[in-house]
Coordinates of C-alpha atoms in Angstrom, one line a residue:
X149 CA 22.3 10.3 28.6
X150 CA 21.7 13.9 29.2
X151 CA 25.0 15.8 29.5
X152 CA 25.9 19.4 29.7
X153 CA 28.0 20.7 26.9
X154 CA 30.8 23.0 28.0
X155 CA 32.8 25.2 25.7
X156 CA 35.3 22.9 24.0
X157 CA 33.4 19.7 24.9
X158 CA 33.5 16.8 22.4
X159 CA 31.3 17.1 19.3
X160 CA 30.6 13.3 19.7
X161 CA 27.6 14.3 21.8
X162 CA 25.8 15.4 18.7
X163 CA 26.6 12.3 16.7
X164 CA 24.6 11.8 13.6
X165 CA 23.0 15.3 13.5
X166 CA 24.0 17.3 10.4
X167 CA 23.5 20.6 12.1
X168 CA 25.8 19.6 15.0
X169 CA 28.8 18.3 13.0
X170 CA 30.3 21.8 13.2
X171 CA 28.7 22.7 16.5
X172 CA 31.9 22.9 18.6
X173 CA 33.8 24.9 16.1
X174 CA 30.9 27.2 15.4
X175 CA 30.7 26.0 11.8
X176 CA 27.9 24.2 10.0
X177 CA 27.5 20.9 8.3
X178 CA 28.4 20.8 4.6
X179 CA 25.3 20.1 2.5
X180 CA 24.8 19.0 -1.0
X181 CA 25.5 21.8 -3.5
X182 CA 22.7 23.3 -5.5
X183 CA 18.9 22.9 -5.1
X184 CA 16.4 20.8 -6.9
X185 CA 12.7 20.5 -6.9
X186 CA 10.2 20.4 -4.1
X187 CA 9.7 17.9 -1.3
X188 CA 6.1 17.2 -0.4
X189 CA 5.4 16.4 3.3
X190 CA 2.2 15.6 5.1
X191 CA 1.6 18.3 7.8
X192 CA 1.8 17.0 11.3
X193 CA -1.7 16.6 12.9
X194 CA -3.1 17.8 9.6
X195 CA -6.5 19.3 9.4
X196 CA -8.6 19.1 6.2
X197 CA -7.6 22.8 5.5
X198 CA -4.9 25.1 6.8
X199 CA -5.2 28.3 8.7
X200 CA -3.3 31.3 7.5
X201 CA -1.8 32.2 10.9
X202 CA 1.8 31.4 11.9
X203 CA 1.9 33.0 15.3
X204 CA 4.0 30.6 17.5
X205 CA 2.0 31.6 20.6
X206 CA -1.5 31.2 19.1
X207 CA -3.9 29.1 21.2
X208 CA -6.0 28.4 18.2
X209 CA -5.3 26.6 14.9
X210 CA -2.2 27.6 13.1
X211 CA -0.6 26.9 9.7
X212 CA 1.8 24.0 9.3
X213 CA 5.6 24.3 9.5
X214 CA 5.9 26.6 12.6
X215 CA 8.4 24.1 14.0
X216 CA 10.9 24.7 11.2
X217 CA 10.3 28.5 10.8
X218 CA 11.1 29.1 14.5
X219 CA 14.0 27.4 16.3
X220 CA 15.0 26.8 20.0
X221 CA 18.4 27.4 21.7
X222 CA 18.8 23.7 22.3
X223 CA 17.6 20.4 20.9
X224 CA 17.8 16.8 21.9
X225 CA 18.7 13.6 20.1
X226 CA 15.9 11.3 21.0
X227 CA 17.6 8.5 19.0
X228 CA 20.4 8.6 21.6
X229 CA 18.5 8.7 24.9
X230 CA 17.5 12.4 24.7
X231 CA 21.0 13.8 24.9
X232 CA 21.0 17.6 24.7
X233 CA 22.7 19.1 21.6
X234 CA 23.5 22.6 20.5
X235 CA 21.1 24.5 18.2
X236 CA 20.9 28.3 18.2
X237 CA 23.2 28.2 21.2
X238 CA 26.6 26.6 20.3
X239 CA 27.6 25.8 23.9
X240 CA 26.7 26.4 27.5
X241 CA 28.3 26.3 30.9
X242 CA 27.0 26.1 34.5
X243 CA 27.8 28.3 37.5
X244 CA 26.3 29.3 40.8
X245 CA 26.0 25.6 42.0
X246 CA 24.0 24.6 39.0
X247 CA 21.5 27.5 39.2
X248 CA 22.7 29.5 36.2
X249 CA 23.4 28.3 32.7
X250 CA 25.2 30.8 30.4
X251 CA 24.5 30.0 26.7
X252 CA 26.8 31.3 24.0
X253 CA 24.9 32.0 20.8
X254 CA 26.0 30.5 17.5
X255 CA 27.6 33.1 15.3
X256 CA 26.2 34.0 11.9
X257 CA 22.6 33.1 12.7
X258 CA 20.1 35.3 10.8
X259 CA 16.3 35.7 10.8
X260 CA 14.7 35.2 7.4
X261 CA 14.4 39.0 7.0
X262 CA 18.2 39.2 7.1
X263 CA 18.6 40.6 10.6
X264 CA 21.1 38.8 12.9
X265 CA 20.1 36.9 16.0
X266 CA 21.1 38.9 19.1
X267 CA 21.1 38.2 22.8
X268 CA 18.3 40.9 23.1
X269 CA 16.1 38.6 20.9
X270 CA 16.7 35.6 23.1
X271 CA 16.1 37.6 26.3
X272 CA 12.9 39.0 24.9
X273 CA 11.7 35.5 23.8
X274 CA 12.4 33.9 27.2
X275 CA 11.1 36.8 29.2
X276 CA 7.7 36.5 27.3
X277 CA 7.1 33.1 28.9
X278 CA 8.4 34.3 32.3
X279 CA 6.1 37.3 32.5
X280 CA 3.1 35.7 30.7
X281 CA 1.9 32.5 32.3
X282 CA -0.8 32.2 29.7
X283 CA 1.9 31.5 27.1
X284 CA 2.9 28.4 29.0
X285 CA 5.0 29.8 31.8
X286 CA 8.6 29.1 32.6
X287 CA 10.6 27.0 35.0
X288 CA 13.5 29.5 35.2
X289 CA 13.3 32.7 37.3
X290 CA 15.5 35.2 35.4
X291 CA 17.3 35.8 32.1
X292 CA 19.7 38.4 31.1
X293 CA 22.2 39.2 28.3
X294 CA 25.9 38.6 28.9
X295 CA 28.1 40.6 26.6
X296 CA 27.5 40.6 22.8
X297 CA 26.9 36.9 22.3
X298 CA 25.5 35.1 25.3
X299 CA 22.6 34.9 27.7
X300 CA 22.4 33.7 31.3
X301 CA 19.3 31.8 32.4
X302 CA 18.8 31.3 36.2
X303 CA 16.7 29.0 38.2
X304 CA 15.8 29.2 41.9
X305 CA 17.7 25.9 42.7
X306 CA 20.1 23.6 40.9
X307 CA 18.6 22.9 37.5
X308 CA 20.9 20.7 35.5
X309 CA 17.9 18.7 34.3
X310 CA 15.7 21.7 33.7
X311 CA 18.0 23.1 31.0
X312 CA 16.1 20.9 28.5
X313 CA 13.0 23.0 29.1
X314 CA 14.6 25.6 26.7
X315 CA 14.1 23.1 23.8
X316 CA 10.4 24.0 23.5
X317 CA 10.8 27.8 23.5
X318 CA 10.8 29.5 20.1
X319 CA 13.2 32.3 19.6
X320 CA 11.6 35.3 17.9
X321 CA 12.8 38.7 16.6
X322 CA 12.2 41.3 19.3
X323 CA 11.6 44.3 17.1
X324 CA 8.8 42.5 15.2
X325 CA 7.0 41.3 18.3
X326 CA 7.5 44.1 20.9
X327 CA 4.3 45.9 19.9
X328 CA 2.2 42.7 19.2
X329 CA -0.1 40.9 21.5
X330 CA 1.3 37.4 21.4
X331 CA -1.9 35.5 22.2
X332 CA -4.1 37.2 19.6
X333 CA -1.8 38.5 16.8
X334 CA -2.5 36.9 13.4
X335 CA 0.8 36.4 11.7
X336 CA 0.7 35.7 7.9
X337 CA 4.3 36.6 7.3
X338 CA 6.4 34.7 9.9
X339 CA 10.0 35.5 10.4
X340 CA 12.2 33.0 12.1
X341 CA 15.8 31.5 12.0
X342 CA 14.8 28.2 10.4
X343 CA 15.9 26.9 7.0
X344 CA 12.7 27.7 5.1
X345 CA 10.7 30.9 4.7
X346 CA 7.0 31.4 3.7
X347 CA 6.5 31.4 0.0
X348 CA 2.8 30.7 -0.8
X349 CA -0.3 29.8 1.2
X350 CA -3.5 28.1 0.3
X351 CA -6.0 26.2 2.5
X352 CA -4.8 22.9 0.9
X353 CA -1.0 23.5 0.7
X354 CA 1.7 25.7 2.2
X355 CA 4.9 26.2 0.3
X356 CA 8.2 27.4 1.8
X357 CA 11.3 28.4 0.0
X358 CA 14.7 27.1 1.1
X359 CA 17.0 29.9 2.5
X360 CA 20.4 30.3 1.0
X361 CA 21.8 31.9 4.2
X362 CA 20.6 29.4 6.8
X363 CA 23.2 28.9 9.5
X364 CA 23.0 25.1 9.2
X365 CA 23.7 25.0 5.4
X366 CA 21.7 25.2 2.3
X367 CA 19.0 22.5 1.9
X368 CA 19.2 20.4 -1.2
X369 CA 15.6 21.1 -2.1
X370 CA 14.3 24.5 -3.4
X371 CA 10.9 24.2 -1.8
X372 CA 9.2 22.4 1.1
X373 CA 5.5 21.9 0.5
X374 CA 3.1 20.9 3.3
X375 CA 0.1 19.0 2.0
X376 CA -3.2 18.8 3.9
X377 CA -3.7 15.1 4.0
X378 CA -6.3 13.6 6.3
X379 CA -6.5 10.0 7.6
X380 CA -9.1 9.3 5.0
X381 CA -6.9 10.2 2.0
X382 CA -3.3 9.9 3.1
X383 CA -2.9 6.4 1.9
X384 CA -4.1 7.3 -1.5
X385 CA -1.8 10.4 -1.7
X386 CA 1.2 8.3 -0.7
X387 CA 0.4 5.6 -3.3
X388 CA 0.1 8.1 -6.1
X389 CA 3.4 9.7 -5.2
X390 CA 2.0 13.1 -4.3
X391 CA 3.6 12.9 -0.8
X392 CA 7.2 12.1 -0.3
X393 CA 7.2 11.7 3.5
X394 CA 4.9 11.5 6.5
X395 CA 4.7 10.3 10.0
X396 CA 1.1 9.3 10.0
X397 CA -1.4 6.6 10.9
X398 CA -1.5 4.4 7.7
X399 CA -1.1 0.8 6.7
X400 CA 2.7 1.1 6.4
X401 CA 3.1 -2.7 5.8
X402 CA 1.0 -2.6 2.6
X403 CA 2.6 0.7 1.5
X404 CA 6.1 -0.7 1.7
X405 CA 5.0 -4.0 0.0
X406 CA 3.5 -2.1 -2.9
X407 CA 6.9 -0.9 -4.0
X408 CA 9.7 -2.3 -1.9
X409 CA 12.4 -0.6 -4.0
X410 CA 11.1 2.9 -3.4
X411 CA 8.8 2.8 -0.4
X412 CA 10.6 3.0 2.9
X413 CA 9.4 2.5 6.5
X414 CA 10.9 4.8 9.1
X415 CA 10.2 4.3 12.7
X416 CA 11.0 7.3 14.9
X417 CA 11.6 5.6 18.3
X418 CA 10.9 8.8 20.3
X419 CA 10.8 7.3 23.7
X420 CA 7.0 7.0 23.8
X421 CA 5.3 4.0 25.4
X422 CA 1.7 3.1 24.7
X423 CA 0.3 2.7 28.2
X424 CA -2.9 2.2 30.1
X425 CA -3.4 5.2 32.4
X426 CA -4.7 4.3 35.9
X427 CA -6.3 7.2 37.7
X428 CA -4.3 7.1 41.0
X429 CA -6.4 10.0 42.3
X430 CA -9.7 8.1 42.8
X431 CA -11.0 4.7 43.8
X432 CA -10.5 2.0 42.9
X433 CA -7.1 2.8 41.3
X434 CA -6.0 4.9 44.3
X435 CA -5.4 1.5 45.8
X436 CA -2.1 -0.1 44.8
X437 CA -3.6 -3.6 45.1
X438 CA -6.0 -2.9 42.3
X439 CA -3.3 -1.3 40.2
X440 CA -1.1 -4.4 40.6
X441 CA -4.0 -6.7 39.9
X442 CA -4.9 -5.1 36.6
X443 CA -1.2 -4.9 35.6
X444 CA -0.7 -8.6 36.2
X445 CA -3.9 -9.5 34.4
X446 CA -2.8 -7.9 31.1
X447 CA -0.8 -9.7 28.4
X448 CA 1.4 -6.9 27.1
X449 CA 3.1 -9.2 24.5
X450 CA -0.2 -10.1 22.9
X451 CA -1.3 -6.5 22.7
X452 CA 2.0 -5.4 21.3
X453 CA 1.8 -8.0 18.6
X454 CA -1.8 -7.0 17.6
X455 CA -1.0 -3.3 17.7
X456 CA 1.9 -3.8 15.2
X457 CA -0.2 -5.5 12.6
X458 CA 0.0 -2.6 10.1
X459 CA 3.7 -2.1 10.6
X460 CA 6.6 -3.9 8.9
X461 CA 8.2 -4.5 12.3
X462 CA 7.1 -5.6 15.8
X463 CA 6.8 -3.0 18.5
X464 CA 8.4 -4.6 21.6
X465 CA 6.4 -5.1 24.8
X466 CA 7.3 -2.4 27.3
X467 CA 9.5 -2.4 30.4
X468 CA 7.4 -2.3 33.6
X469 CA 9.3 0.9 34.4
X470 CA 7.3 2.8 31.8
X471 CA 10.5 3.6 29.9
X472 CA 11.0 2.8 26.3
X473 CA 13.5 -0.1 25.8
X474 CA 14.4 1.4 22.4
X475 CA 15.4 4.7 23.8
X476 CA 16.6 3.9 27.4
X477 CA 18.1 0.5 27.1
X478 CA 21.3 1.7 28.8
X479 CA 19.4 3.5 31.5
X480 CA 16.9 0.8 32.6
X481 CA 17.8 -1.4 35.5
X482 CA 18.6 -4.8 33.8
X483 CA 16.2 -6.7 35.9
X484 CA 13.4 -4.5 34.5
X485 CA 14.3 -4.8 30.8
X486 CA 11.9 -7.7 30.2
X487 CA 8.2 -6.9 30.1
X488 CA 5.9 -7.8 32.9
X489 CA 4.4 -11.2 32.2
X490 CA 0.8 -11.9 32.6
X491 CA 0.1 -13.7 35.9
X492 CA -3.5 -14.2 36.6
X493 CA -2.9 -16.0 39.9
X494 CA -0.9 -13.0 41.2
X495 CA -3.6 -10.6 39.9
X496 CA -6.3 -12.4 41.8
X497 CA -4.2 -12.6 44.9
X498 CA -3.6 -8.8 44.8
X499 CA -7.4 -8.2 44.7
X500 CA -7.9 -10.5 47.6
X501 CA -5.1 -8.9 49.6
X502 CA -6.9 -5.5 49.2
X503 CA -10.2 -6.9 50.3
X504 CA -11.8 -7.0 46.8
X505 CA -14.1 -9.5 45.2
X506 CA -15.7 -9.8 41.8
X507 CA -19.4 -10.5 41.7
X508 CA -21.5 -10.6 38.5
X509 CA -18.8 -8.8 36.6
X510 CA -18.5 -6.0 39.2
X511 CA -15.5 -5.1 41.4
X512 CA -16.7 -5.1 45.0
X513 CA -15.3 -4.0 48.4
X514 CA -17.1 -3.7 51.7
X515 CA -20.4 -4.6 50.0
X516 CA -20.1 -1.7 47.5
X517 CA -19.8 -1.8 43.8
X518 CA -16.9 -0.1 42.1
X519 CA -17.8 0.4 38.4
X520 CA -14.8 0.8 36.1
X521 CA -14.9 2.9 33.0
X522 CA -12.3 3.0 30.2
X523 CA -12.2 6.4 28.4
X524 CA -10.9 6.4 24.8
X525 CA -11.4 9.0 22.1
X526 CA -13.7 7.6 19.4
X527 CA -11.8 9.6 16.7
X528 CA -8.5 7.9 17.4
X529 CA -9.0 4.3 16.1
X530 CA -5.6 3.1 17.3
X531 CA -6.2 4.1 20.9
X532 CA -9.8 2.8 20.8
X533 CA -8.5 -0.6 19.6
X534 CA -6.0 -0.7 22.5
X535 CA -8.8 0.0 24.9
X536 CA -10.9 -2.8 23.5
X537 CA -8.0 -5.3 23.8
X538 CA -7.4 -4.4 27.4
X539 CA -11.1 -4.5 28.3
X540 CA -11.3 -8.0 26.8
X541 CA -8.3 -9.3 28.7
X542 CA -9.5 -8.0 32.0
X543 CA -12.8 -9.6 31.5
X544 CA -11.2 -13.0 30.6
X545 CA -8.7 -13.0 33.5
X546 CA -10.5 -11.2 36.4
X547 CA -14.1 -11.4 35.2
X548 CA -14.6 -7.6 35.6
X549 CA -16.8 -5.8 33.2
X550 CA -15.4 -2.5 32.0
X551 CA -17.5 0.2 30.3
X552 CA -15.9 1.7 27.2
X553 CA -16.6 5.4 27.0
X554 CA -15.6 7.6 24.0
X555 CA -16.4 10.8 22.2
X556 CA -15.3 14.3 21.5
X557 CA -14.8 15.1 25.1
X558 CA -12.6 12.1 26.0
X559 CA -9.3 14.1 26.1
X560 CA -10.9 16.7 28.3
X561 CA -12.2 14.0 30.7
X562 CA -8.8 12.5 31.0
X563 CA -7.1 15.9 31.6
X564 CA -9.5 16.6 34.4
X565 CA -9.2 13.2 36.0
X566 CA -12.7 12.1 35.2
X567 CA -11.8 8.5 34.2
X568 CA -10.7 5.2 35.7
X569 CA -8.7 3.8 32.8
X570 CA -7.5 5.5 29.6
X571 CA -4.8 4.8 27.1
X572 CA -2.3 7.0 25.4
X573 CA 1.4 7.5 24.6
X574 CA 3.4 8.3 27.8
X575 CA 7.1 8.6 28.6
X576 CA 9.3 10.7 26.3
X577 CA 12.7 10.6 24.6
X578 CA 13.8 13.8 26.2
X579 CA 16.1 12.2 28.8
X580 CA 15.7 10.0 31.8
X581 CA 14.8 12.8 34.2
X582 CA 12.1 14.2 31.9
X583 CA 10.6 10.8 31.3
X584 CA 10.3 10.0 35.0
X585 CA 9.4 13.5 36.1
X586 CA 6.0 13.4 34.3
X587 CA 4.9 11.4 37.4
X588 CA 6.1 13.9 39.9
X589 CA 3.5 14.3 42.7
X590 CA 4.0 18.1 42.7
X591 CA 2.5 18.1 39.1
X592 CA -0.6 16.2 40.1
X593 CA -3.7 18.4 39.9
X594 CA -6.9 17.7 42.0
X595 CA -9.7 15.7 40.3
X596 CA -11.7 18.1 38.2
X597 CA -8.8 20.4 37.5
X598 CA -7.0 20.1 34.2
X599 CA -3.6 18.5 34.4
X600 CA -0.9 19.5 31.9
X601 CA 1.4 16.7 33.4
X602 CA 1.0 13.7 35.7
X603 CA -2.5 13.2 34.4
X604 CA -2.5 9.8 36.2
X605 CA -2.3 11.8 39.5
X606 CA 0.4 9.6 41.0
X607 CA 1.7 10.8 44.4
X608 CA 4.6 9.1 46.2
X609 CA 6.9 10.9 48.5
X610 CA 9.9 8.5 48.0
X611 CA 9.6 8.8 44.3
X612 CA 9.4 12.6 44.4
X613 CA 12.5 12.7 46.7
X614 CA 14.5 10.8 44.1
X615 CA 13.4 13.1 41.4
X616 CA 14.5 16.1 43.4
X617 CA 18.0 14.6 43.7
X618 CA 18.1 13.8 40.0
X619 CA 17.2 17.4 39.1
X620 CA 20.1 18.7 41.2
X621 CA 22.9 16.5 39.8
X622 CA 25.0 16.7 36.6
X623 CA 26.9 13.5 37.5
X624 CA 25.8 11.0 34.9
X625 CA 26.6 8.0 37.0
X626 CA 24.7 9.4 40.0
X627 CA 21.8 10.3 37.6
X628 CA 21.7 6.7 36.4
X629 CA 21.7 5.3 40.0
X630 CA 18.9 7.6 41.0
X631 CA 17.0 6.7 37.9
X632 CA 17.1 3.1 38.8
X633 CA 15.8 3.9 42.3
X634 CA 12.9 5.7 40.8
X635 CA 12.2 2.8 38.5
X636 CA 12.0 0.3 41.4
X637 CA 9.3 2.5 43.0
X638 CA 7.4 2.8 39.7
X639 CA 7.4 -0.9 39.2
X640 CA 6.3 -1.6 42.8
X641 CA 3.6 1.1 42.8
X642 CA 2.3 0.6 39.2
X643 CA 1.0 4.1 38.4
X644 CA 0.4 3.0 34.8
X645 CA 0.4 -0.3 32.8
X646 CA 3.1 0.1 30.1
X647 CA 2.1 -1.9 27.1
X648 CA 4.7 -1.5 24.3
X649 CA 7.5 0.8 23.2
X650 CA 6.4 2.9 20.3
X651 CA 7.1 6.1 18.3
X652 CA 6.2 8.1 15.3
X653 CA 5.7 5.6 12.5
X654 CA 6.6 7.1 9.1
X655 CA 7.0 6.3 5.5
X656 CA 9.1 7.8 2.8
X657 CA 9.1 7.6 -1.0
X658 CA 12.6 7.5 -2.4
X659 CA 11.5 8.2 -6.0
X660 CA 12.5 11.9 -5.6
X661 CA 14.7 12.1 -2.4
X662 CA 17.2 9.8 -0.8
X663 CA 19.2 9.8 2.4
X664 CA 16.5 8.8 4.8
X665 CA 17.7 7.3 8.2
X666 CA 17.5 3.6 8.6
X667 CA 14.5 2.2 10.5
X668 CA 16.4 -0.1 12.9
X669 CA 19.1 2.0 14.6
X670 CA 19.0 5.6 13.3
X671 CA 21.4 8.3 14.5
X672 CA 18.6 10.8 14.4
X673 CA 14.8 10.6 14.1
X674 CA 12.8 11.5 11.0
X675 CA 9.6 13.1 12.4
X676 CA 7.4 15.8 11.1
X677 CA 6.1 16.6 14.6
X678 CA 9.6 17.7 15.8
X679 CA 11.1 20.8 14.1
X680 CA 14.7 20.1 14.9
X681 CA 14.4 16.5 13.9
X682 CA 12.6 17.3 10.6
X683 CA 15.2 20.0 9.8
X684 CA 18.0 17.4 10.5
X685 CA 16.3 14.9 8.2
X686 CA 15.8 17.5 5.4
X687 CA 19.4 18.5 5.5
X688 CA 20.5 14.9 5.1
X689 CA 18.4 14.4 1.9
X690 CA 19.7 14.6 -1.7
X691 CA 17.8 14.4 -5.0
X692 CA 17.4 10.9 -6.3
X693 CA 19.4 10.1 -9.3
X694 CA 17.6 9.3 -12.5

């Protein structure tokens, strides 16, 4: 449901987000008066100890909370299909046939050092990525200031669906960074536009103080404290009430059951789908017959049930489109809402149609053995379990032996295409185009070359043509039609095996703070991994009574 927001457009687009309740008028959401206490949060992807470096461009370890110190021009509501919402930009309008977006900055935004946000800061921030590919590169081709309160961003072709790329770019203060080397500078005193500023650092905890002049309103808590909690001790810290909120890998079912009145489960359905990656760039999965066979041989419903054993709810089996049914229900072709059912006869028929046989546990073609390896990181127990379940099912249904390979280099092997099967979270909640575009053939790198996207190396000319049409339209009905065309190709060609819709599983302790979103159908997501979502969550919270 990605829409462009024109000046004067309806504020309903930003439904449920505190920071957007006043977006169209240029105001901010009204927050609870006063401040009280500290909220303790587990740092996303927490390491045993923190690094005192808050450089948003650093390629090495950084301290926690970067995503709420620095903010982007735009955000998205992944609870509502990835619709774009205003953030530091209060509105935007298209011109030049969809090649240029002019973004008007929100008035009254200040950096934590008290200086106002200006178009010069935004132009400098966007230009850094444009001129320095090592910082991640940019999809746009030019950016310039427009008057005293706006910037114009230009692409080489119609880019209605590329506007969302700006969500990932941190806006920094030009005068602080103009003489710094962004890749190597060690920043111990970060300055951003976010609602909290650095207060105290230690390797075990980072404390940030709430700003009284934040454009989105004053947070109800005086301090936000990030706690270094590893998978080995997070459950204990939650149980002894030393952490108020986390999105982390724990036994959420037992945590909620230990104190049902105060312990809450919060599922951030962020558009992700736990999937089996099939390496389309090399045999045997370069052959669609093999991809279809493996997809039909897997019982996604059984895997989804087992994978949800530590959650208070059942994660649903995925649509064969690879899109999350939780996030994109209204965008998925109705005939593909139901998961692919296990069909062993069809799986065997697909192998036969491709000229394959199975002998002694080995996949064979033209007298040659085609060994199959499933790569899974040994330090991610959840993904390793998924791999084991899939391997077991393929053995039972097709009689094929699959070697399980894991270790510290697993992620690198997958990125470089040195795998047959792998499992991870795919898709996204950033809008229908973004979710499908990660399988764009133009993004597929050769085997041996690291892929930042399309790591399954799927190439299909018809699919790419549909994506190009999607990128160039802002007509929502047309976008939906094209999305369904792309889905049909995806289902037929099976670049991955979608297993179940997932997200960031979180838990909250209401002993100190209340106002958490509901687990079932939230208006916004509570997720420590997303800065705009965490900020929205924090601004909804109030001190618990008593």
